[in-house]
Amino acid sequence: MPSYLILRLDGPMQAWGTHTFEDYRPSNPFPTRSGLLGLLGACLGLDRSDTPSLDALAESVAFTVRLDTGAPRPGVDRLMPKRHTKLSDYHTVLDARKVDGSTNKFPIQSHREYLFDAAFAVAIGSRPDASFSLARIAESLRQPRFTPVLGRRSCPLGRPLLERPDCIEADDAKAALAQFPPHGGLIYSEDELVSDQPTWIRDVPRYGRHRQFATRRLYLHREEESS
Amino acid sequence: MNTRNFVNFHVLISHSPSCLNRDDMNMQKTAIFGGKTRVRISSQSLKRAIRYSDYYARYFISKSQRTRRLFDKMADELSASAESAEQTTAIEKCALYAAAIFEGKTKIDEIGKYERDKKSDHIETQIIPFSCAEIEGIKQILLEAAGKPEKGRIEYMKAEIQRLEREQRTRIDLDVALSGRMANSELIYPVDGALAVAHAITTHTVEPQDIDWFTAVDDLTLDAGETGAGHLNTQQFSAGVFYRYASLNLRQLQFNLGLLANINAEQTTESRARALDIARHVLHLLATVVPSAKQQSFAAHNLADFVIVSLADQPVSLANAFEEPIERERKIGGFLQPSITALADYWSRVNSAYGLDEQARAFALRGGIKLGDQEVLTSIADLEQWLANDGRA
């Protein structure tokens, strides 16, 4: 039976950057592949310039993301309801540096989107011939090297990333996620699932090139919520 | 040695009526948390207030200087203490060579021909940010070169400046080590900041926010007998207990300061002590610095009421202590006491539920509060000392 690591992405604010131009910084409604790889890479202590390792990490893992409508809290039986909202933050930058090194005398205005009140469960599966084992990834999540954040440095974790200290076994990623409440919810999977709506998303980082991304296929699957 | 890599800072600070952070519509910034509206002070606003504070300037003085006239100033300073006219001329020449090298000139004859700016009569370059250590290094090279014979002087300076710049790539100033530096050009070395600051939010709902209706009286028309106001406007404001969270990555800080060869390298007692000494100042800043916006009208210069500092393996915010918004204390009113209780209680719950084994200590203005089984400290200096001592009293 395949193994999975279960992560919870849960904090007051999250931001999963997507296609952007200049000072408009939108967030994807769910964690992108590039964002999740960055999160794992940070915990593992992989340097941005270490493209062979980053590529090896990317080839090691498959992600299945579930958008959760509730989140568990320590010592509380019921789930805390989560209804995520996307809002934009007005941000100005004073004394910004221009390309030639001089100081911009006008403030730069930027609009950055954040997901408030969002919670996601992520099942990380292992791809064949993975050079980064799930055990090694779990170890790094318990003691991260670079600071792990929920997509942007101002978005800290509201709880430890790992739901269970070690891997769990399940028939597939959907079944792995189903072991953890809330049940149901929208699932974004890289594996083909039954009765799904395939779509495309351009969020596969191409390391070593300047901010270039490739496309991947994503399967959407909604299960009825059961209480 | 303690190997916990992160310092978690949790700060509760009660602000009197104020409007410390606004958006482009002049409205207070807000957040939705636990489905309820909170007032928010953005991360960027807090960080800027901290970086421009007097305390920051006093303890983190090694801020870089951006200038066009570094070599002009250096030539003046060094000439002032020169012992002979020959030495003055040599210093002047070397300053010109240095300017040429920083302007990107590489050929010996080109460097030798570099002149003062025709209009200003100063030795000028483009605006370049120089770090303090860099400025010291250049000064030494200039002095050394001026003492050498004319022949071979340019070659010497070229080689020495190149060596210095190579060293500089691994040694950056403290403000950049903490806040980081974005780089989208390959010419600039990017740095991941060691400090991650969250947006501060109120522990309770603020709905609706208050609106101050104000007028400005026109003195001249008043004297002429008119009774109307010269200006009418409104300003949104509120009071609240804010939760601030920041984490400091001690390894990252040591790496940024050139004390670790890479992020996975072994820390030494000395390098960790250096990082913890910076951490204590970060704690002081987070507990005392308030953004300056609208402070001439509101003067909400409040200091922290309650602080938890922990040494931990993971950077985890305790914001969820306030996900269900804090209700006013029933008998005496106010949000502060229930917020303190909720935060201290939540820390204990998270620490045991996830087996985090954090080492933590708290500060409160008033004693009689416990964090875990330890009494709080009632002096922020004691908490700073605890942190600088790597979690030992």
mmCIF file of C-alpha atoms in Angstrom, chain B residues 144-313:
data_model
loop_
_atom_site.group_PDB
_atom_site.id
_atom_site.type_symbol
_atom_site.label_atom_id
_atom_site.label_comp_id
_atom_site.label_asym_id
_atom_site.label_seq_id
_atom_site.Cartn_x
_atom_site.Cartn_y
_atom_site.Cartn_z
ATOM 1 C CA GLU B 144 48.082 51.266 1.930
ATOM 2 C CA ALA B 145 48.110 52.160 -1.766
ATOM 3 C CA ALA B 146 49.007 55.800 -1.084
ATOM 4 C CA GLY B 147 52.123 54.617 0.771
ATOM 5 C CA LYS B 148 53.302 52.552 -2.195
ATOM 6 C CA PRO B 149 55.384 53.798 -5.142
ATOM 7 C CA GLU B 150 53.397 55.247 -8.059
ATOM 8 C CA LYS B 151 54.296 52.330 -10.312
ATOM 9 C CA GLY B 152 52.043 49.338 -9.680
ATOM 10 C CA ARG B 153 49.658 51.310 -7.459
ATOM 11 C CA ILE B 154 46.627 50.857 -9.715
ATOM 12 C CA GLU B 155 47.265 47.117 -10.071
ATOM 13 C CA TYR B 156 47.525 46.818 -6.304
ATOM 14 C CA MET B 157 44.230 48.658 -5.745
ATOM 15 C CA LYS B 158 42.418 46.628 -8.392
ATOM 16 C CA ALA B 159 43.471 43.346 -6.805
ATOM 17 C CA GLU B 160 42.729 44.477 -3.268
ATOM 18 C CA ILE B 161 39.279 45.894 -4.087
ATOM 19 C CA GLN B 162 38.420 42.709 -5.929
ATOM 20 C CA ARG B 163 39.421 40.671 -2.865
ATOM 21 C CA LEU B 164 37.373 42.928 -0.569
ATOM 22 C CA GLU B 165 34.267 42.662 -2.745
ATOM 23 C CA ARG B 166 34.562 38.877 -2.857
ATOM 24 C CA GLU B 167 34.625 38.880 0.941
ATOM 25 C CA GLN B 168 31.679 41.282 1.119
ATOM 26 C CA ARG B 169 29.412 38.859 -0.688
ATOM 27 C CA THR B 170 29.375 36.689 2.412
ATOM 28 C CA ARG B 171 29.269 39.563 4.908
ATOM 29 C CA ILE B 172 26.221 41.729 4.980
ATOM 30 C CA ASP B 173 24.842 44.320 7.320
ATOM 31 C CA LEU B 174 22.586 43.450 10.201
ATOM 32 C CA ASP B 175 19.491 45.157 8.811
ATOM 33 C CA VAL B 176 19.743 43.114 5.626
ATOM 34 C CA ALA B 177 20.525 39.957 7.635
ATOM 35 C CA LEU B 178 17.264 40.435 9.540
ATOM 36 C CA SER B 179 14.942 41.804 6.862
ATOM 37 C CA GLY B 180 16.411 40.192 3.771
ATOM 38 C CA ARG B 181 16.980 41.612 0.329
ATOM 39 C CA MET B 182 15.003 40.852 -2.811
ATOM 40 C CA ALA B 183 17.042 40.520 -5.930
ATOM 41 C CA ASN B 184 15.719 40.064 -9.416
ATOM 42 C CA SER B 185 19.044 40.911 -10.984
ATOM 43 C CA GLU B 186 21.998 38.546 -11.020
ATOM 44 C CA LEU B 187 24.297 41.442 -10.084
ATOM 45 C CA ILE B 188 22.770 41.700 -6.621
ATOM 46 C CA TYR B 189 23.196 38.966 -4.078
ATOM 47 C CA PRO B 190 19.783 37.950 -2.647
ATOM 48 C CA VAL B 191 19.413 37.397 1.098
ATOM 49 C CA ASP B 192 16.599 35.598 2.918
ATOM 50 C CA GLY B 193 15.762 37.613 6.015
ATOM 51 C CA ALA B 194 16.096 35.761 9.317
ATOM 52 C CA LEU B 195 13.145 37.594 10.870
ATOM 53 C CA ALA B 196 9.584 36.812 9.735
ATOM 54 C CA VAL B 197 6.965 39.226 11.062
ATOM 55 C CA ALA B 198 3.236 38.480 10.885
ATOM 56 C CA HIS B 199 0.451 41.014 10.466
ATOM 57 C CA ALA B 200 -0.742 42.068 13.926
ATOM 58 C CA ILE B 201 -4.467 41.567 14.535
ATOM 59 C CA THR B 202 -6.834 42.325 17.387
ATOM 60 C CA THR B 203 -7.673 39.433 19.680
ATOM 61 C CA HIS B 204 -11.341 40.480 19.561
ATOM 62 C CA THR B 205 -13.780 41.705 16.941
ATOM 63 C CA VAL B 206 -13.915 45.400 16.148
ATOM 64 C CA GLU B 207 -17.320 45.876 14.551
ATOM 65 C CA PRO B 208 -18.284 48.544 13.771
ATOM 66 C CA GLN B 209 -15.168 50.674 13.873
ATOM 67 C CA ASP B 210 -15.498 54.178 15.316
ATOM 68 C CA ILE B 211 -15.590 57.252 13.142
ATOM 69 C CA ASP B 212 -14.349 60.617 14.298
ATOM 70 C CA TRP B 213 -16.141 63.523 12.631
ATOM 71 C CA PHE B 214 -13.874 66.521 12.713
ATOM 72 C CA THR B 215 -13.814 70.113 11.525
ATOM 73 C CA ALA B 216 -11.078 72.666 11.043
ATOM 74 C CA VAL B 217 -11.945 76.243 11.863
ATOM 75 C CA ASP B 218 -10.674 78.960 9.551
ATOM 76 C CA ASP B 219 -9.298 81.689 11.826
ATOM 77 C CA LEU B 220 -9.557 84.522 9.256
ATOM 78 C CA THR B 221 -13.179 83.935 8.216
ATOM 79 C CA LEU B 222 -14.073 83.433 11.902
ATOM 80 C CA ASP B 223 -12.686 86.889 12.639
ATOM 81 C CA ALA B 224 -14.809 88.248 9.788
ATOM 82 C CA GLY B 225 -17.935 86.918 11.479
ATOM 83 C CA GLU B 226 -18.567 83.719 9.472
ATOM 84 C CA THR B 227 -19.704 80.767 11.563
ATOM 85 C CA GLY B 228 -19.069 77.778 9.215
ATOM 86 C CA ALA B 229 -16.060 75.452 9.388
ATOM 87 C CA GLY B 230 -13.219 75.682 6.881
ATOM 88 C CA HIS B 231 -12.988 71.906 6.471
ATOM 89 C CA LEU B 232 -15.112 68.874 7.373
ATOM 90 C CA ASN B 233 -13.929 65.263 7.304
ATOM 91 C CA THR B 234 -14.099 61.902 9.013
ATOM 92 C CA GLN B 235 -11.429 59.558 10.330
ATOM 93 C CA GLN B 236 -11.896 55.917 11.167
ATOM 94 C CA PHE B 237 -10.269 54.748 14.399
ATOM 95 C CA SER B 238 -10.490 52.076 17.083
ATOM 96 C CA ALA B 239 -8.932 50.783 20.274
ATOM 97 C CA GLY B 240 -7.905 47.170 20.710
ATOM 98 C CA VAL B 241 -5.617 44.501 22.084
ATOM 99 C CA PHE B 242 -3.261 43.433 19.291
ATOM 100 C CA TYR B 243 -1.468 40.120 18.965
ATOM 101 C CA ARG B 244 1.932 40.482 17.317
ATOM 102 C CA TYR B 245 3.902 37.446 16.218
ATOM 103 C CA ALA B 246 7.386 37.156 14.760
ATOM 104 C CA SER B 247 9.913 34.362 14.431
ATOM 105 C CA LEU B 248 13.672 34.583 14.200
ATOM 106 C CA ASN B 249 15.636 31.841 12.450
ATOM 107 C CA LEU B 250 18.911 31.653 14.389
ATOM 108 C CA ARG B 251 20.761 29.552 11.787
ATOM 109 C CA GLN B 252 19.669 31.864 8.986
ATOM 110 C CA LEU B 253 20.890 34.859 10.969
ATOM 111 C CA GLN B 254 24.290 33.252 11.611
ATOM 112 C CA PHE B 255 24.551 32.263 7.962
ATOM 113 C CA ASN B 256 23.610 35.775 6.779
ATOM 114 C CA LEU B 257 26.241 37.284 9.047
ATOM 115 C CA GLY B 258 28.894 34.967 7.631
ATOM 116 C CA LEU B 259 29.202 32.970 10.869
ATOM 117 C CA LEU B 260 28.062 29.700 9.243
ATOM 118 C CA ALA B 261 29.427 28.408 5.942
ATOM 119 C CA ASN B 262 25.969 27.166 4.948
ATOM 120 C CA ILE B 263 22.540 26.701 6.514
ATOM 121 C CA ASN B 264 23.327 23.110 7.536
ATOM 122 C CA ALA B 265 26.721 23.854 9.105
ATOM 123 C CA GLU B 266 27.357 23.297 12.822
ATOM 124 C CA GLN B 267 26.768 26.311 15.052
ATOM 125 C CA THR B 268 29.467 27.208 17.559
ATOM 126 C CA THR B 269 28.822 28.547 21.062
ATOM 127 C CA GLU B 270 30.139 31.936 19.902
ATOM 128 C CA SER B 271 28.075 32.176 16.701
ATOM 129 C CA ARG B 272 24.883 31.186 18.531
ATOM 130 C CA ALA B 273 25.629 33.688 21.286
ATOM 131 C CA ARG B 274 25.975 36.433 18.656
ATOM 132 C CA ALA B 275 22.574 35.515 17.156
ATOM 133 C CA LEU B 276 20.927 35.425 20.594
ATOM 134 C CA ASP B 277 22.359 38.820 21.441
ATOM 135 C CA ILE B 278 20.602 40.178 18.339
ATOM 136 C CA ALA B 279 17.449 38.257 19.306
ATOM 137 C CA ARG B 280 17.250 40.056 22.652
ATOM 138 C CA HIS B 281 17.163 43.408 20.838
ATOM 139 C CA VAL B 282 14.518 42.106 18.444
ATOM 140 C CA LEU B 283 12.429 41.219 21.507
ATOM 141 C CA HIS B 284 12.835 44.734 22.876
ATOM 142 C CA LEU B 285 11.800 46.250 19.538
ATOM 143 C CA LEU B 286 8.718 44.044 19.189
ATOM 144 C CA ALA B 287 7.649 44.927 22.742
ATOM 145 C CA THR B 288 8.139 48.687 22.473
ATOM 146 C CA VAL B 289 7.955 50.063 18.907
ATOM 147 C CA VAL B 290 4.637 51.397 17.580
ATOM 148 C CA PRO B 291 3.971 52.655 14.025
ATOM 149 C CA SER B 292 3.899 56.436 13.672
ATOM 150 C CA ALA B 293 0.743 56.828 11.558
ATOM 151 C CA LYS B 294 -1.749 59.424 12.902
ATOM 152 C CA GLN B 295 0.149 59.506 16.187
ATOM 153 C CA GLN B 296 0.053 63.312 16.288
ATOM 154 C CA SER B 297 -3.737 62.970 16.564
ATOM 155 C CA PHE B 298 -4.010 59.813 18.670
ATOM 156 C CA ALA B 299 -0.725 59.334 20.572
ATOM 157 C CA ALA B 300 -1.297 55.608 21.151
ATOM 158 C CA HIS B 301 2.275 55.152 22.348
ATOM 159 C CA ASN B 302 1.625 51.940 24.247
ATOM 160 C CA LEU B 303 4.105 49.320 25.389
ATOM 161 C CA ALA B 304 3.595 45.549 25.479
ATOM 162 C CA ASP B 305 1.389 44.218 28.267
ATOM 163 C CA PHE B 306 2.308 40.559 27.921
ATOM 164 C CA VAL B 307 5.069 38.727 26.051
ATOM 165 C CA ILE B 308 5.897 35.052 25.566
ATOM 166 C CA VAL B 309 9.288 34.154 24.101
ATOM 167 C CA SER B 310 10.091 30.585 23.227
ATOM 168 C CA LEU B 311 13.064 28.695 21.842
ATOM 169 C CA ALA B 312 11.636 26.075 19.521
ATOM 170 C CA ASP B 313 12.290 23.662 16.653
#
